[in-house]
Coordinates of C-alpha atoms and ligand atoms in Angstrom, one line a residue:
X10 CA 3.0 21.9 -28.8
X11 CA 4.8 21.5 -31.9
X12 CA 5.1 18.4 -34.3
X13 CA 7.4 16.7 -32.5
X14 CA 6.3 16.5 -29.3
X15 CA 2.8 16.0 -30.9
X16 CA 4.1 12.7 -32.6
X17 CA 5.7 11.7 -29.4
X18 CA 3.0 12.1 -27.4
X19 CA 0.7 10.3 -29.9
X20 CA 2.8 7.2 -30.2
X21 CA 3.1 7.4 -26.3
X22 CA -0.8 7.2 -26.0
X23 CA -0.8 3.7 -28.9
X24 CA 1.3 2.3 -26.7
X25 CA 0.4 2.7 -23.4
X26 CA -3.8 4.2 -23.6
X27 CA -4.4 3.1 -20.6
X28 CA -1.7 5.0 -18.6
X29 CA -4.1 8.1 -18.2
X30 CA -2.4 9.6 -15.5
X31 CA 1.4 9.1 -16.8
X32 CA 0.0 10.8 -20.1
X33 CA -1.2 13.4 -18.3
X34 CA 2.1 14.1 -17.1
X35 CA 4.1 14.1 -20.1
X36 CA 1.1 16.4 -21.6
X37 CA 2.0 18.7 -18.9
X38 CA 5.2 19.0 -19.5
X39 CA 5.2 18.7 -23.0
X40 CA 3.0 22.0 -23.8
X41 CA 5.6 23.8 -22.5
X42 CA 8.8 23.1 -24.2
X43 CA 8.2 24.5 -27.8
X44 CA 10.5 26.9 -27.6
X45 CA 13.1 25.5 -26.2
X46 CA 12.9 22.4 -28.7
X47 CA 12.8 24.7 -31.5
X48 CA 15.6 26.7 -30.1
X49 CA 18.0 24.1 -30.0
X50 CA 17.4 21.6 -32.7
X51 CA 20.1 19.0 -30.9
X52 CA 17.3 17.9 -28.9
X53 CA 14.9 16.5 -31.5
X54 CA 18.1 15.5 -33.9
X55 CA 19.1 12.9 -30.5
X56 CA 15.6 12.0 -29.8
X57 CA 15.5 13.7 -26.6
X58 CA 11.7 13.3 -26.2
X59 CA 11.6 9.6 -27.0
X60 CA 14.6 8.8 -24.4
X61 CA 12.9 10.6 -21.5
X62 CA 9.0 9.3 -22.0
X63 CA 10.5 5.4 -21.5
X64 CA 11.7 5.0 -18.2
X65 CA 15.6 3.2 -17.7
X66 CA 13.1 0.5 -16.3
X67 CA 10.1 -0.5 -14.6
X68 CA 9.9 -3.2 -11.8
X69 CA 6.7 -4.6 -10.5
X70 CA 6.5 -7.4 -8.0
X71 CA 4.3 -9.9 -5.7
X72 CA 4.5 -8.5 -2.4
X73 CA 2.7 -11.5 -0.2
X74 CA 2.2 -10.8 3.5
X75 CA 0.5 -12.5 6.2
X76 CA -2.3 -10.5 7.9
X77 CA -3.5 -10.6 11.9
X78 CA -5.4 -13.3 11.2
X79 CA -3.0 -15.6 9.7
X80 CA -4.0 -15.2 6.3
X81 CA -2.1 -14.8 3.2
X82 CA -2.7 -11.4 1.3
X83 CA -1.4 -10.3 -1.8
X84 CA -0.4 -7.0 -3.5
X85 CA 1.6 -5.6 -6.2
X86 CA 4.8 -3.7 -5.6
X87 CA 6.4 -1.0 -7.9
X88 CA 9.8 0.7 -8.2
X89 CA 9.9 2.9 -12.1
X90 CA 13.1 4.1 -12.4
X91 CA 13.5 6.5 -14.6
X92 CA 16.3 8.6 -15.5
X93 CA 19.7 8.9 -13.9
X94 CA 21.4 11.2 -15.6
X95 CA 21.7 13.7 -13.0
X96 CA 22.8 11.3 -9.8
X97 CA 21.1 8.0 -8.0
X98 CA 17.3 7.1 -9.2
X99 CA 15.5 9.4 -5.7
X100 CA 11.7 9.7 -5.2
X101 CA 9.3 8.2 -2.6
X102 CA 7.5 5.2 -2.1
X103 CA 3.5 5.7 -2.1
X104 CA 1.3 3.1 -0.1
X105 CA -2.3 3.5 -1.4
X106 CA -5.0 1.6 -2.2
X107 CA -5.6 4.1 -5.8
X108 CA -1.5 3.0 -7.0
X109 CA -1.0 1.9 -10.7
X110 CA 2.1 1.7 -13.1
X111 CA 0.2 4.8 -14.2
X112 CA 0.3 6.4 -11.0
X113 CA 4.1 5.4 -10.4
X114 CA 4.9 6.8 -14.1
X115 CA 3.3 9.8 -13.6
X116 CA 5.4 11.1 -10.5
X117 CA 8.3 9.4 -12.1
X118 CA 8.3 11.5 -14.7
X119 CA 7.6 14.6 -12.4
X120 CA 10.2 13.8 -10.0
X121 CA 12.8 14.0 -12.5
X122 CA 12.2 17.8 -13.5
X123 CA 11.5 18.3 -9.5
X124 CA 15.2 16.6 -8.5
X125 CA 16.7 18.8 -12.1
X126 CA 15.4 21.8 -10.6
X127 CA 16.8 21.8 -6.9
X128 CA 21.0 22.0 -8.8
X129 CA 21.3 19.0 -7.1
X130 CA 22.7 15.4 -8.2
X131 CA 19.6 13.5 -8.0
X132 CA 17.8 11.6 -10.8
X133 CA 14.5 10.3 -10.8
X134 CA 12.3 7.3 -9.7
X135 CA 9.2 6.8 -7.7
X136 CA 7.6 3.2 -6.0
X137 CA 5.1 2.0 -4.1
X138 CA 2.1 -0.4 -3.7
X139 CA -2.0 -0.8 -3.7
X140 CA -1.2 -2.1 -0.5
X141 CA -3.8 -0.1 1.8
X142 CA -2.2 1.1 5.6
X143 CA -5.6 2.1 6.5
X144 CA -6.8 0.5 9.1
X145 CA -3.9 -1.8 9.5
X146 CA -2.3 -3.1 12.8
X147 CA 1.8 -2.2 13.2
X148 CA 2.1 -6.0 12.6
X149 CA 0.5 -5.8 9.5
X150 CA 2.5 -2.7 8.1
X151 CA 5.9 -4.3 9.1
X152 CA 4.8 -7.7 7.8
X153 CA 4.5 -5.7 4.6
X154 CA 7.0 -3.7 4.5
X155 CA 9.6 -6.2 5.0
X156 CA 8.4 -8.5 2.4
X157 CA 8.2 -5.7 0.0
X158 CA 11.9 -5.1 0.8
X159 CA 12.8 -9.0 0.2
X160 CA 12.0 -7.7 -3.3
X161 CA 12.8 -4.0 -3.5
X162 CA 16.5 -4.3 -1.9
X163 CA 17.4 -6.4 -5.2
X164 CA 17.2 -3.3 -6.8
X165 CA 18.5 -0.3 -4.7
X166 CA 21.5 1.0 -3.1
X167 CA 22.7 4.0 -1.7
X168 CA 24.4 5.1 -4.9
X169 CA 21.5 3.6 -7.3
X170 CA 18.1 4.3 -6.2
X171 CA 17.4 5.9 -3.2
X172 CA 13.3 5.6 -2.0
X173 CA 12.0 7.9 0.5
X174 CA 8.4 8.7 1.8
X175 CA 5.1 9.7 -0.1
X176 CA 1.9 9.4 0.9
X177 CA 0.9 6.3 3.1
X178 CA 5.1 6.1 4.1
X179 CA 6.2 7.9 6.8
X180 CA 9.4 7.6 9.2
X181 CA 7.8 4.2 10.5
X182 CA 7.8 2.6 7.4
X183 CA 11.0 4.1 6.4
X184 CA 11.8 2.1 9.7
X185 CA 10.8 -1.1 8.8
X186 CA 12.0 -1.2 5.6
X187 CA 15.3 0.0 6.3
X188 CA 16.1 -2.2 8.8
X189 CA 14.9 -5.5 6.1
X190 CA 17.4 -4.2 4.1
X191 CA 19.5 -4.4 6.4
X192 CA 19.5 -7.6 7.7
X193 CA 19.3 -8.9 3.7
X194 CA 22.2 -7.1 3.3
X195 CA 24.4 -6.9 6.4
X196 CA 25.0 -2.6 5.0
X197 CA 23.9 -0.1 7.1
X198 CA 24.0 2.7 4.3
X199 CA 21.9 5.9 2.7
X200 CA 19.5 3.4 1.4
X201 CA 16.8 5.4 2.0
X202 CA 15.5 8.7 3.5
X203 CA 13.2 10.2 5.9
X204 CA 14.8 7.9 8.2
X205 CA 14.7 8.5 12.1
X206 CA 16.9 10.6 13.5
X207 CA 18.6 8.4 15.2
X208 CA 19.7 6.0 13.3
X209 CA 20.6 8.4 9.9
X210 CA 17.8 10.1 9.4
X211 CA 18.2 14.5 9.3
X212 CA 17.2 17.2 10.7
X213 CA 13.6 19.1 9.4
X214 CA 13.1 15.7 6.8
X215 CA 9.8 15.3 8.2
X216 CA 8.6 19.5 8.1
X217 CA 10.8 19.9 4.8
X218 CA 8.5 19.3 2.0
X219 CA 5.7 21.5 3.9
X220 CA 8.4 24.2 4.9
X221 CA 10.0 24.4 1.2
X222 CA 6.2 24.9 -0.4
X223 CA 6.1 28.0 2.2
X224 CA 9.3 29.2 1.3
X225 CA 8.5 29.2 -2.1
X226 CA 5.0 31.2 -1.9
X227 CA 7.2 33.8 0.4
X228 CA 10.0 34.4 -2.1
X229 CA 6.8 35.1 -4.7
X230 CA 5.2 37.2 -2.2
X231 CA 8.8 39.3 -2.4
X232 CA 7.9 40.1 -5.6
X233 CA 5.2 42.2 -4.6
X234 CA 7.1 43.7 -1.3
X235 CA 4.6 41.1 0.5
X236 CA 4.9 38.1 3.1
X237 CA 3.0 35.6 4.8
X238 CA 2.2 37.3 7.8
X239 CA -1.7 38.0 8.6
X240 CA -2.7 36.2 5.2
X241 CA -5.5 33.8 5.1
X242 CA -4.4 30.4 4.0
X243 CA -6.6 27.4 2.8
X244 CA -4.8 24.5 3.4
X245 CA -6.3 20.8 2.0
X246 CA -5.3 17.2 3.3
X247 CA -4.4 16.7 6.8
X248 CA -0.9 14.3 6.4
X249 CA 3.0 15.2 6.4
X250 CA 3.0 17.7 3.8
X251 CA -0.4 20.0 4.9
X252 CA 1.1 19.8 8.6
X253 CA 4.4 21.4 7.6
X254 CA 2.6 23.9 5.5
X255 CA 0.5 24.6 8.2
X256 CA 3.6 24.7 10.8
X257 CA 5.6 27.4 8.8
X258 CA 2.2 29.5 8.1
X259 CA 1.6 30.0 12.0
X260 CA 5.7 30.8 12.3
X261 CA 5.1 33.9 9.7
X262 CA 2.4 35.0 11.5
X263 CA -0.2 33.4 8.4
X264 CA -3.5 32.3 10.1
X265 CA -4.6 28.7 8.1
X266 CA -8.2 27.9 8.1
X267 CA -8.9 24.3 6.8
X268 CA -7.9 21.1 6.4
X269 CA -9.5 18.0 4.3
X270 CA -9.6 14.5 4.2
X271 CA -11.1 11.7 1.9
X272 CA -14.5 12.4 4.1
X273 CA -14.4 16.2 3.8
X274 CA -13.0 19.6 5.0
X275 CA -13.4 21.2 8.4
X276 CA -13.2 25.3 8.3
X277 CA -11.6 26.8 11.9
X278 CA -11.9 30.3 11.2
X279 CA -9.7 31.0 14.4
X280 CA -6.9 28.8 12.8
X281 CA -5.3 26.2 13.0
X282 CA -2.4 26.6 15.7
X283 CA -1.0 25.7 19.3
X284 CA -2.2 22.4 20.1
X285 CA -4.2 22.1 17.6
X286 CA -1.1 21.8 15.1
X287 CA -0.6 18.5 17.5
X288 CA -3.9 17.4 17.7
X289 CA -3.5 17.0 13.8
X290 CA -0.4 14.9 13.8
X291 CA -2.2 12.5 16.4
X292 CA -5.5 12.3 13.9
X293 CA -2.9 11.5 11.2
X294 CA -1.1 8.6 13.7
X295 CA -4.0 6.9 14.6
X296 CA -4.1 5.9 10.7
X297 CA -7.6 7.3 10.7
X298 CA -8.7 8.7 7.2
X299 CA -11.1 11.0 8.6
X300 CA -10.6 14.5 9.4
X301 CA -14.1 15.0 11.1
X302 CA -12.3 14.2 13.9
X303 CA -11.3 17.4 14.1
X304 CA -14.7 19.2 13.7
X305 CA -16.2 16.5 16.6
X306 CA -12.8 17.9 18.9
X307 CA -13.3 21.4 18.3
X308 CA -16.8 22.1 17.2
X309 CA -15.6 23.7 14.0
X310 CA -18.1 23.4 10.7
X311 CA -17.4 20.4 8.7
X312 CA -18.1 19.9 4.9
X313 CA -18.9 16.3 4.3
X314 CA -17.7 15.7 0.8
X315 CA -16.3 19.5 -0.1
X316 CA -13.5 20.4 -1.0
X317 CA -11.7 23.6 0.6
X318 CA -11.7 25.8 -2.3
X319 CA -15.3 27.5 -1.5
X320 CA -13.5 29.1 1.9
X321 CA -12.2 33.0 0.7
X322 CA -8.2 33.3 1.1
X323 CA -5.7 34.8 0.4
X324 CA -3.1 32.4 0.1
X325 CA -4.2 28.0 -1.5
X326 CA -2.0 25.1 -0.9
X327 CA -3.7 21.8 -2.0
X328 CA -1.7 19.1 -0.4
X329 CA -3.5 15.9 -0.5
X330 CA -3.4 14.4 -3.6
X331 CA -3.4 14.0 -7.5
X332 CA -6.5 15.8 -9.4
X333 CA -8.0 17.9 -6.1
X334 CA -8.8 20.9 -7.6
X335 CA -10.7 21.1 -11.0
X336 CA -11.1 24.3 -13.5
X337 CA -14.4 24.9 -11.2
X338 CA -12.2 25.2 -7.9
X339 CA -10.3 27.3 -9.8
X340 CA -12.6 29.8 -10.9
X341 CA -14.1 29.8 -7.4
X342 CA -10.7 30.8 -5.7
X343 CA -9.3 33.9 -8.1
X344 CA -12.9 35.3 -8.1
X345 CA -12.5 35.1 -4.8
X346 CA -9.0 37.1 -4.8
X347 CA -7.0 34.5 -4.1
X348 CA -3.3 36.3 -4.4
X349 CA -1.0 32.4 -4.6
X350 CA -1.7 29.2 -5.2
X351 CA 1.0 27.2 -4.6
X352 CA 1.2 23.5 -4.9
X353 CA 2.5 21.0 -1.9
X354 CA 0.6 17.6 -3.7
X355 CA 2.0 16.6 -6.7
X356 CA -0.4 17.3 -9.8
X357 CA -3.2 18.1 -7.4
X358 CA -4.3 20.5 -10.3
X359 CA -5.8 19.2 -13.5
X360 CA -5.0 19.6 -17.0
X361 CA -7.4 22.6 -17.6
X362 CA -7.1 24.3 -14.3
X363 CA -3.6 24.6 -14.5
X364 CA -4.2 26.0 -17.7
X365 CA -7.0 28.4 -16.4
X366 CA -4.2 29.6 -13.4
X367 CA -1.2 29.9 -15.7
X368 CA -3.2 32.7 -17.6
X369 CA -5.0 34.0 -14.1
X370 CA -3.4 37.2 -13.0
X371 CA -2.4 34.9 -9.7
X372 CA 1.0 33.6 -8.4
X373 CA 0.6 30.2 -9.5
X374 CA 3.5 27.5 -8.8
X375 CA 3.8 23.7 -9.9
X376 CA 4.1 21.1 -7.7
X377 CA 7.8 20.0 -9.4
X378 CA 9.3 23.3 -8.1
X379 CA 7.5 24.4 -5.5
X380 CA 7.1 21.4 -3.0
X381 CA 10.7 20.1 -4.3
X382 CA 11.9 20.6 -0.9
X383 CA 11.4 17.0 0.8
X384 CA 13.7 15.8 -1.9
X385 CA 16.0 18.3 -1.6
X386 CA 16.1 17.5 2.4
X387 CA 16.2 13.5 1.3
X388 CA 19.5 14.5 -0.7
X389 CA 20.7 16.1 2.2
X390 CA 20.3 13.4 4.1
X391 CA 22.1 11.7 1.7
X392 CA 24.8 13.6 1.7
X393 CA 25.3 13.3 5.6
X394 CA 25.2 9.3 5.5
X395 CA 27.9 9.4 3.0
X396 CA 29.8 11.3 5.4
X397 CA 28.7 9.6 8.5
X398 CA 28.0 12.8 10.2
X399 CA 25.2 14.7 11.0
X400 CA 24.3 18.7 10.2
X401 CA 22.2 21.3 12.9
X402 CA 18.9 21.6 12.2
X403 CA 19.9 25.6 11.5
X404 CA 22.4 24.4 8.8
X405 CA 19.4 22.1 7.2
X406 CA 17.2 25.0 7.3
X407 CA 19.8 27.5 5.4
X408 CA 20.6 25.0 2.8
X409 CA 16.3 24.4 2.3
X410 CA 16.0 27.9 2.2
X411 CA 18.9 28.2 -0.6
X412 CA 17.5 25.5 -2.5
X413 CA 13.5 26.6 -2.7
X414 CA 15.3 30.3 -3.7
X415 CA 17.6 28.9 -6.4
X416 CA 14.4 27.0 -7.8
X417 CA 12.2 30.2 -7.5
X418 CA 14.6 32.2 -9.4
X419 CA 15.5 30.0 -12.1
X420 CA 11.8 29.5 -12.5
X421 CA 11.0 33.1 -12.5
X422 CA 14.6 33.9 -15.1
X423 CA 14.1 31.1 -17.3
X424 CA 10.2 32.3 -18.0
X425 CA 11.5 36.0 -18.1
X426 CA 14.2 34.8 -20.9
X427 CA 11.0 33.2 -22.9
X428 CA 8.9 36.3 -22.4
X429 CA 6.9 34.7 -20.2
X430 CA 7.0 37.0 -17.2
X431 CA 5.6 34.8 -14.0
X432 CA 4.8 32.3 -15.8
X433 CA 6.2 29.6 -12.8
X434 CA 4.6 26.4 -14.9
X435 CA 6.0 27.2 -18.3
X436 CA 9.5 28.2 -16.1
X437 CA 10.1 25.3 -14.0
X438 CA 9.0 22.5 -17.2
X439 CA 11.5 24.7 -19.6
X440 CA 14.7 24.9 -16.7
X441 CA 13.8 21.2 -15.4
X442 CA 13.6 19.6 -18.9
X443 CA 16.7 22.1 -20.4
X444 CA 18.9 20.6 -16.9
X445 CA 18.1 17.2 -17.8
X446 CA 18.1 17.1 -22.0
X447 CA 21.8 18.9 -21.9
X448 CA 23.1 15.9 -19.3
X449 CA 22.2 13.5 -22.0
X450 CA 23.3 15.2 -24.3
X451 CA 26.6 15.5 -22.9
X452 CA 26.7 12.1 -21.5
X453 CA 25.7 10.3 -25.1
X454 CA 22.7 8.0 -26.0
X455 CA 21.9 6.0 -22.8
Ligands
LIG527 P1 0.3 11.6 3.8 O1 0.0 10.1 3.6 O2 1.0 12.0 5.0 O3 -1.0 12.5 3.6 C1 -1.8 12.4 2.5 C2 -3.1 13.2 2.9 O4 -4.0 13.4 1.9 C3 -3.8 12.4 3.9 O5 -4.4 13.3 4.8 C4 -4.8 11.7 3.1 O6 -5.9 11.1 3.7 C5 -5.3 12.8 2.2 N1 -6.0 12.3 1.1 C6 -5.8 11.3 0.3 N2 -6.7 11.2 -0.7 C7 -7.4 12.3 -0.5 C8 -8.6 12.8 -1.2 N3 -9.0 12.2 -2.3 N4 -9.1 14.0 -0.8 C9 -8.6 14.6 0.3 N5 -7.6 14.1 1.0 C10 -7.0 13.0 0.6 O7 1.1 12.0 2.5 P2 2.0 13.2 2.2 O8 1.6 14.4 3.0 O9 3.4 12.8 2.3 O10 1.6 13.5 0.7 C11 0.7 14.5 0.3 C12 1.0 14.9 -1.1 O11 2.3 15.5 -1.1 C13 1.1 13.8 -2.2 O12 0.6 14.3 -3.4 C14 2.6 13.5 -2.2 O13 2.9 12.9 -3.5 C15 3.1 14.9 -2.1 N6 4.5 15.0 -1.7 C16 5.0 14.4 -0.6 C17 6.3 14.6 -0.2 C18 6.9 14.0 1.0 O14 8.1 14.1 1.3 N7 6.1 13.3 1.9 C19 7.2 15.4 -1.0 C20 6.6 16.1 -2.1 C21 5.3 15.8 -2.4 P3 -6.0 9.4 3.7 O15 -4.6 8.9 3.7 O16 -6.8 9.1 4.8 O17 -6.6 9.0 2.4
LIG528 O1 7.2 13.7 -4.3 C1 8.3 13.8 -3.7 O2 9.2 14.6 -4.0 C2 8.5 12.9 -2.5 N1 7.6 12.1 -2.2 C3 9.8 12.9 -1.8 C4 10.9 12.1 -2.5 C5 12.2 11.9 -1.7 O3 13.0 11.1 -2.3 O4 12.4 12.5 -0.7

C-alpha cells in the first residue's frame, strides 16, 4: 500500500464502516497495485482510485411477493452497477438469505477485474436479493422472480446490464425472469444469461464456470510438466460451480473426494464419479441445503460442521462461498502438500489466508481469474443472441479454453514483469486493474 491508496481506502471506510465485506474487496485489490500506481503517475493525477471504489450506481428495491399461503412477503432487491468502461454492466444475480449492499459491492467490485481479465468487452455489476429459495415451492420462486423483474427490467438491457446466475439462481430462475421481462417489454433479447438452451441460452453455460477453474489449475500444473490426472482433489460446496469442477476432474482422470454444504462435508475416498456426479445435481434440485444426503446414500463419513480442508490432497477448490477457508485451513492444507489451490467461489479465502498462500511455495489462483469462466461463457452467450445464431458445444469449449489460457498467462507475465514470479494474486489485481484504469483513461472522466 502506498499513500494513496491508503487515503482512499480510509475515506472509503468513514463513509461506508459498515460495508465490511465490500472493504474487504477493495483491500484486496488495493495491496497489490503499488507499483503499478507508482509506475504510472496518470492514475493518481485522474483520480483513478476514487472513480473505481464508487460504483456508476447502486439500485435497491421492494420486491413484494405473495407466498403459498396467500400472504404478502417482503424482500429487498439489488442491482450495483459498477463500471462500464469495458462493455455492458455483466455479473450474476445471488438469491440468499446472507445478501447486503455489502455483499453486492463486494463482487461488484470483483467482477470488474474478473470481466477485464477474460480480453473481453464486458464491464461490471452484480444483483440479487435476501430472498431465501430454500425451501420454497416453484410457485414461490416464480412469484418472486417476476416481481423482482417488474423492478429490475427498468434498469437492464441487452446492451446495458446483462444479469446472469450466482448462487441460489440457476437456469430456472434465469427462466422466470427472462420471460417477465419479456412480457414487460414485448423484446426477446440477450437480456440475460445462463438461459436454457432452447430458447437462447449456450452450450457448456451451466459446466463453464466449474470447467474454466479446471482449466486454469491445468495450464499451472504445465508449468511443472504436470496435469490433473491421478491427483487427489478436495472439492467444497455441492451447487453449479463444485459440480463442474468435479465433472472436468473425473474427465482428466483427477479422482475428487468431498463435497460440503452449510451442514457439513462428506469424504468418498473412492470418489466422486458415475452416477454419483448425478446423484449430486438431484441433491442440489430438490433445493435441499444438506449434503448428508449424500453420506445417508452412500455410507461415506460425514463431518457435521467441518470444513474439507483437514482431508490430504493434492489439488483444493473451495467453491461454496465468501470467507470458507481461514489462515488455519490454510496452514492445514500446504503442510499437508497440497500442490494448487485454486479458487471456483468468489473470495472464499480471507484476508490473511490469501496472504499466508500468496507467500506459500503453492500454486495459488484468485477467484477473479481463475473461475472467470462462467462470465466468459455468459459473454458468449451474448454474443450468439446478438447474432441470432447458435455455436457447437466444441466451438464453446475452444473459445473457454482460450479464454482461461489468455487469463493464466497474462496473470503469470504481468507478475513476471513486476518480479513477482507466480505470484497469480498480485498478477491478476495488477493486469485486471491496469485493463480497466487505461479504458478510463482513454475514455475521459466518467
Ligand atoms: P449454487 O447456489 O449452485 O451453490 C452454492 C453452494 O454452496 C451450495 O451448495 C450452497 O449450499 C453451498 N453453501 C452456501 N453457503 C455455504 C457455507 N457456508 N458452507 C458450505 N457450503 C455453503 O451457487 P454457485 O455454485 O453458482 O456458486 C458458488 C460460488 O461460485 C459462489 O461464490 C459464486 O459467487 C461463485 N461463482 C458462480 C458462478 C456461476 O456462474 N454460477 C461464476 C463464478 C463464480 P446452500 O445453498 O444450501 O446454502
Ligand atoms: O461471479 C460470477 O462471475 C458469476 N456469477 C457469473 C456472472 C455472469 O454474468 O455470468
Amino acid at each position: 500500500m502506498n499513500a494513496y491508496t491508503n487515503n482512499v481506502l480510509k475515506l472509503l471506510k468513514e463513509k461506508y464502516p459498515w460495508e465490511k465485506e465490500y472493504i474487504q474487496s477493495v483491500s484486496e485489490v488495493f495491496k497489490s497495485i503499488t507499483p503499478i500506481l507508482n509506475a504510472k503517475m496518470e492514475y493518481q493525477n485522474n483520480r483513478i482510485l476514487e472513480q473505481l471504489v464508487e460504483p456508476d450506481r447502486s439500485i435497491s428495491f421492494r420486491v413484494p411477493w405473495k407466498d403459498d399461503q396467500g400472504r404478502i412477503q417482503i424482500n429487498t432487491g439489488y442491482r450495483v452497477e459498477f463500471n462500464n468502461v469495458l462493455g455492458p454492466y455483466k455479473g450474476g444475480l445471488r438469491f440468499h438469505v446472507s445478501v447486503t449492499l455489502s455483499i453486492i459491492k463486494c463482487l461488484g467490485f470483483e467482477q470488474i477485474f474478473k470481466n477485464a481479465l477474460t480480453g473481453l468487452l464486458i464491464g461490471g455489476g452484480k444483483g440479487g436479493s435476501d430472498f431465501n429459495p430454500r425451501g420454497k415451492s416453484d410457485n414461490e420462486i416464480m412469484n418472486f422472480c417476476q416481481s423482482f423483474m417488474l423492478e429490475l427490467s427498468k434498469h437492464i438491457g441487452a446492451n446495458t446490464d446483462v444479469p446472469a446466475g450466482d448462487i441460489g439462481v440457476g437456469t430456472r430462475e434465469v427462466g422466470y425472469l427472462f420471460g417477465m421481462y419479456r412480457r414487460i417489454t414485448k423484446s426477446f433479447e440477450g437480456v440475460l444469461t445462463g438461459k436454457g438452451l432452447e430458447w437462447g441460452g449456450s452450450y457448456l453455460r451451466p459446466e463453464a464456470t466449474g470447467y474454466g477453474v479446471v482449466y486454469f489449475a491445468e495450464e499451472m500444473l504445465k508449468n511443472i510438466n504436470d496435469n490433473i490426472e491421478d491427483k487427489l482433489v478436495v472439492v467444497s460446496g455441492f451447487g453449479n460451480v463444485a459440480w463442474g469442477v468435479v465433472k472436468k476432474v473425473n474427465e482428466l482422470g483427477g479422482k475428487v473426494v468431498t463435497l460440503s454444504g452449510p451442514d457439513g462435508f462428506i469424504h468418498d475416498p473412492d470418489g466422486i464419479s458415475g452416477e454419483k456426479v448425478d446423484f449430486m445435481l438431484r441433491m442440489r434440485l430438490t433445493g435441499n441445503d444438506r449434503v448428508k444426503d449424500y453420506s445417508d446414500k452412500y455410507k461415506v463419513k460425514f463431518y457435521e460442521g467441518k470444513r474439507p480442508w483437514i482431508i490430504p490432497c493434492d489439488i483444493a477448490f473451495p467453491c461454496a462461498t465468501q470467507n470458507e477457508l481461514d489462515i488455519n485451513d490454510a496452514k492445514q492444507l500446504v503442510k499437508n502438500n497440497v500442490k494448487c489451490l485454486v479458487e471456483g467461489a468468489n473470495l472464499p479465502v480471507t484476508l490473511d489466508g490469501m496472504e499466508f498462500l500468496e507467500n506459500a511455495d503453492i500454486f495459488y489462483a484468485p477467484a477473479k481469474a481463475c473461475n472467470a469462466g462462467g462470465v466468459a461463457c455468459s459473454c458468449f452467450e451474448m454474443a450468439q443472441n446478438a447474432n441470432f445464431m447458435h455455436w457447437t458445444e466444441d466451438e464453446v469449449d475452444t473459445k473457454l479454453h482460450q479464454v482461461m489460457k489468455h487469463i493464466h498467462d497474462q496473470c503469470y507475465e504481468t507478475a513476471q514483469e513486476f518480479n513477482k514470479k507466480g505470484n497469480y494474486v498480485f498478477g491478476a489485481n495488477v493486469a485486471g486493474f491496469r485493463r480497466v484504469a487505461d479504458a478510463i483513461l482513454d475514455q475521459g472522466m466518467a
